[in-house]
mmCIF file of C-alpha atoms in Angstrom:
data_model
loop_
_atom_site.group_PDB
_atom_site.id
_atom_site.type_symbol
_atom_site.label_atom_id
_atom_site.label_comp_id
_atom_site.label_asym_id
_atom_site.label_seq_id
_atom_site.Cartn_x
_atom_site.Cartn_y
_atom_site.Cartn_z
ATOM 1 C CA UNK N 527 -108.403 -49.320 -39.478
ATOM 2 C CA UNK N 528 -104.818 -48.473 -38.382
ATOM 3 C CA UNK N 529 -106.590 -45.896 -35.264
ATOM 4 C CA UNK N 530 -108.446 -48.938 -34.208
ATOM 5 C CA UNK N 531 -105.157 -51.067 -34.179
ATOM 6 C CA UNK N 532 -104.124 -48.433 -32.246
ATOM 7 C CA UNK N 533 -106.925 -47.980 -29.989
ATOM 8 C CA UNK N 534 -106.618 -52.008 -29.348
ATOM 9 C CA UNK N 535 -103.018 -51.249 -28.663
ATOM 10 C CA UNK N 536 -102.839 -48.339 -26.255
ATOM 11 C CA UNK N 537 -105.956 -50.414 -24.460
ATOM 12 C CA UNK N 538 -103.691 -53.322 -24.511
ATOM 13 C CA UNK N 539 -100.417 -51.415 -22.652
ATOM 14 C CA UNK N 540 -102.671 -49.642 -20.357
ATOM 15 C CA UNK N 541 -104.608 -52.617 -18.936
ATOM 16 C CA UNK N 542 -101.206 -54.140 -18.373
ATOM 17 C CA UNK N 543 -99.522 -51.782 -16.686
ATOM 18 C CA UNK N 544 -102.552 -51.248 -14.604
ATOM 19 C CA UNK N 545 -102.279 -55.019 -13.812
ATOM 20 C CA UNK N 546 -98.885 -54.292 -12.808
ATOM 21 C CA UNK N 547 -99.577 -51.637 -10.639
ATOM 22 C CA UNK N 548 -102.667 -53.518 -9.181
ATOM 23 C CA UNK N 549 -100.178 -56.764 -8.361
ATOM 24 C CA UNK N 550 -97.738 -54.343 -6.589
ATOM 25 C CA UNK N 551 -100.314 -52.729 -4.437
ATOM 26 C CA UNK N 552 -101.668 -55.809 -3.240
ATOM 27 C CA UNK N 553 -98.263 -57.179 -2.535
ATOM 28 C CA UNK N 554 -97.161 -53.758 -0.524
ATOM 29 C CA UNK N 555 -100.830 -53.804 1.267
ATOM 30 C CA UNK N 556 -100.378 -57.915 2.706
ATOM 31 C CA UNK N 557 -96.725 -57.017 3.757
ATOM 32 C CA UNK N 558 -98.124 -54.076 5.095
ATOM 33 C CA UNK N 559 -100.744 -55.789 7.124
ATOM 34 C CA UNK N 560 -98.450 -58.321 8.479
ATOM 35 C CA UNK N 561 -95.562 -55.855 9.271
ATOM 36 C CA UNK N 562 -98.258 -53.473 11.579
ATOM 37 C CA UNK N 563 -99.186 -56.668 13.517
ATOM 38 C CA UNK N 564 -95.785 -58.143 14.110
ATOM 39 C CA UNK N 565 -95.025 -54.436 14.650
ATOM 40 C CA UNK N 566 -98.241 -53.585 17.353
ATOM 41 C CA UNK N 567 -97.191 -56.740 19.540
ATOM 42 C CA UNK N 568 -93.188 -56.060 19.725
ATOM 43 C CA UNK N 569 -94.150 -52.489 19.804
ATOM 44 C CA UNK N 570 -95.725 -53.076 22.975
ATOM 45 C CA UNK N 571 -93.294 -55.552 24.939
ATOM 46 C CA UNK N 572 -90.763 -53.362 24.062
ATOM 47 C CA UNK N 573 -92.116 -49.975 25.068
ATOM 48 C CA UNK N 574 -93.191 -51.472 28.430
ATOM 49 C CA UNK N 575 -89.598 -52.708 28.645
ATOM 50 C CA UNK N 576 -87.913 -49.272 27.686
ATOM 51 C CA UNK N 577 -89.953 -47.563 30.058
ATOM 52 C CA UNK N 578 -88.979 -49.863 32.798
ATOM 53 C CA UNK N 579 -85.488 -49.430 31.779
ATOM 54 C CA UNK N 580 -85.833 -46.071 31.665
ATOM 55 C CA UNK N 581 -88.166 -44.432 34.663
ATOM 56 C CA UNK N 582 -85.254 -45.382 37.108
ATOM 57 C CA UNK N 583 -82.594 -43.322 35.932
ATOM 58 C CA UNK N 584 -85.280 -40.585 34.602
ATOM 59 C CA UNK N 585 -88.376 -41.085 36.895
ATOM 60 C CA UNK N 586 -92.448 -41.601 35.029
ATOM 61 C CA UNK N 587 -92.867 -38.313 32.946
ATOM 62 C CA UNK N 588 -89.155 -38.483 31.689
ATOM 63 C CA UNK N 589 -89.207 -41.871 30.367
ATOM 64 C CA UNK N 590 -92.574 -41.042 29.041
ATOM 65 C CA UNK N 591 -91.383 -38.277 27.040
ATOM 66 C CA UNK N 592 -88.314 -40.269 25.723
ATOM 67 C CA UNK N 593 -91.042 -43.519 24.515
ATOM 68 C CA UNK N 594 -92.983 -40.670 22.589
ATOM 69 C CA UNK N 595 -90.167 -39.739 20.936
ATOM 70 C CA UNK N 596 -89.090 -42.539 19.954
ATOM 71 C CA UNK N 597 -92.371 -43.506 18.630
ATOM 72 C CA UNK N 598 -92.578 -40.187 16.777
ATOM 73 C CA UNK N 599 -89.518 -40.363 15.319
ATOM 74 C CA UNK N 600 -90.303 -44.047 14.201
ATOM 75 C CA UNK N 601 -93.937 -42.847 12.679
ATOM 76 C CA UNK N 602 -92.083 -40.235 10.431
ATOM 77 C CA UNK N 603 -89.596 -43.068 9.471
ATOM 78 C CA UNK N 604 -92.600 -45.452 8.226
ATOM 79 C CA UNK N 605 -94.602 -42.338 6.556
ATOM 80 C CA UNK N 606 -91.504 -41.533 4.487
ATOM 81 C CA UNK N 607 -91.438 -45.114 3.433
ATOM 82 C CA UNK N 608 -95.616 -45.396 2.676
ATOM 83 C CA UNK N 609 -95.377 -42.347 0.299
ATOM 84 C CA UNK N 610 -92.447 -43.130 -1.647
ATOM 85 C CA UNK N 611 -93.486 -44.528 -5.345
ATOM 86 C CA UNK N 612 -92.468 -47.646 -6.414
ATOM 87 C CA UNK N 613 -89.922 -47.617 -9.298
ATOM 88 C CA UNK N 614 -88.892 -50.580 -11.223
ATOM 89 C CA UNK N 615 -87.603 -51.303 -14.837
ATOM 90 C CA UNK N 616 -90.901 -52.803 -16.367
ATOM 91 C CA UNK N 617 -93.112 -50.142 -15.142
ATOM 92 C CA UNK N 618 -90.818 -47.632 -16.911
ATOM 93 C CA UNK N 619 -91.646 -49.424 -20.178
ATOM 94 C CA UNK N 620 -94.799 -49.632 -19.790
ATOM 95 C CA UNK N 621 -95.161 -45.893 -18.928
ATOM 96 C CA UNK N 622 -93.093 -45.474 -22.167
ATOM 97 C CA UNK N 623 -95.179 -47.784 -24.377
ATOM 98 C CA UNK N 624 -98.411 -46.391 -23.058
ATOM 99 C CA UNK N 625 -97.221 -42.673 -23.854
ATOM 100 C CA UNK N 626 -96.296 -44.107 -27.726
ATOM 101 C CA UNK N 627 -99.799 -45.575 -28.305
ATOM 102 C CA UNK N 628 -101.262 -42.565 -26.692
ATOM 103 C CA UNK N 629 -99.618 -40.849 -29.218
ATOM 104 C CA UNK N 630 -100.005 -43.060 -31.754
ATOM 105 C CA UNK N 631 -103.765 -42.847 -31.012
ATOM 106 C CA UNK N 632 -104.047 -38.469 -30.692
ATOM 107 C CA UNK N 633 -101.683 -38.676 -34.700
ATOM 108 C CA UNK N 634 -104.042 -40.799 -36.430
ATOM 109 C CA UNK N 635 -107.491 -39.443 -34.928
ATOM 110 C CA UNK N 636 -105.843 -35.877 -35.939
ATOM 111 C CA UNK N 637 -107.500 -36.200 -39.469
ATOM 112 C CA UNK N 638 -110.665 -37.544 -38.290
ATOM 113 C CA UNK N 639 -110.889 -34.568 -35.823
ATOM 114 C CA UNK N 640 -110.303 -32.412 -38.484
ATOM 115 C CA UNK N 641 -113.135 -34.002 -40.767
ATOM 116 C CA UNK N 642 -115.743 -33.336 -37.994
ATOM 117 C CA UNK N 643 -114.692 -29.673 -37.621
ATOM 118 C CA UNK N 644 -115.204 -29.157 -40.960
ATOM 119 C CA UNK N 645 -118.403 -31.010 -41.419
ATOM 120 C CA UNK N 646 -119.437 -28.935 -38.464
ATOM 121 C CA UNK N 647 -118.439 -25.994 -39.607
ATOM 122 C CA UNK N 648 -120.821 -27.106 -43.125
ATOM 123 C CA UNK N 649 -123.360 -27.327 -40.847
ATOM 124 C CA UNK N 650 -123.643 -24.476 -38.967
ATOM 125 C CA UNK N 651 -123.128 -22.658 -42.273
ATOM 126 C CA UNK N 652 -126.163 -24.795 -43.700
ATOM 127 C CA UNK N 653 -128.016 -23.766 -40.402
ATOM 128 C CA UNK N 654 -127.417 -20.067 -41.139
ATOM 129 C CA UNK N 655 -128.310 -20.165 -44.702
ATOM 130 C CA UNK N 656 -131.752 -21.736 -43.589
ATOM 131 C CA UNK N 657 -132.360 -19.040 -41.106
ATOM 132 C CA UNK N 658 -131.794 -16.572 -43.359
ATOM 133 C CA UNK N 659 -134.249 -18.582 -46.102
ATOM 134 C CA UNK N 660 -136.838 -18.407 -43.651
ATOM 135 C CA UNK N 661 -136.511 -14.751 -42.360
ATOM 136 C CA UNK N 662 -136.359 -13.767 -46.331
ATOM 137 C CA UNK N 663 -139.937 -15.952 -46.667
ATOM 138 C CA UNK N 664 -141.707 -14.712 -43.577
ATOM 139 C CA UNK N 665 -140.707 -10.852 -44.942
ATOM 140 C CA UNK N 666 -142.171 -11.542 -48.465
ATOM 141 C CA UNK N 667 -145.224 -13.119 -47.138
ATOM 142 C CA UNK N 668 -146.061 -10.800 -44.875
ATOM 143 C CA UNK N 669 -145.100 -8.101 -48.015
ATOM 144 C CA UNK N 670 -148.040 -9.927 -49.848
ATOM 145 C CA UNK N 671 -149.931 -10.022 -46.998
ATOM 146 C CA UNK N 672 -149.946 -6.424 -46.500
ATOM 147 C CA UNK N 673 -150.684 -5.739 -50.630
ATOM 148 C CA UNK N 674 -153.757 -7.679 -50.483
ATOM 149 C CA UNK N 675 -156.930 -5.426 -49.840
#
């Protein structure tokens, strides 16, 4: 019984850190949502207003070039940010409790694993003995066989 504790355990852990993780996603996805539309609109008064500001002093294609960069260098910014994992204390445990049932788990199934490699291993010497059985029948049959007139 103490592997199904176990097993109850570990599932236990898992499905709440999962829930965690699930909770945190859907947090960073809304905020995410809402940040690209405030972002789109002030994005746009405010590149029409740089390039305003800027095709004066630096004529069209120059104060083109300088929005794009901008924007690029703004894009990079935000990626760095998206792909960064979130840390925090409880998911740590979690992590940590998860790996102890885990392991808890793999120790107590060791012996089990071990019974069913050595009732397989019965088996396929059971299987061989049989085969041999039968190849020793056929051969004495076919011995008789070949005595009879």
């Amino acid at each position: 019984m103490p592997t199904l504790n176990s097993t109850k355990l570990y599932g236990r852990v898992a499905l709440l850190r999962r829930q965690v993780l699930l909770r945190q996603l859907i947090r960073r996805a809304i905020a995410g949502a809402l940040a690209v539309a405030a972002f789109t609109v002030t994005a746009g008064l405010a590149t029409y207003a740089l390039f305003l500001a800027l095709r004066a002093p630096f004529g069209d294609l120059n104060a083109a070039l300088a929005v794009a960069a901008l924007y690029l260098a703004m894009a990079f910014v935000l990626l760095a940010y998206t792909l960064r994992e979130p840390h925090s204390p409880e998911l740590e445990a979690l992590a940590e409790m998860e790996a102890a049932a885990l392991e808890t788990i793999t120790a107590e199934t060791q012996g089990v694993v071990q019974l069913v490699n050595t009732a397989g291993h019965r088996f396929e010497n059971l299987g061989g003995s049989l085969t041999l059985g039968v190849s020793i029948l056929g051969a004495l049959r076919r011995l008789l066989a070949a005595r009879k007139p």
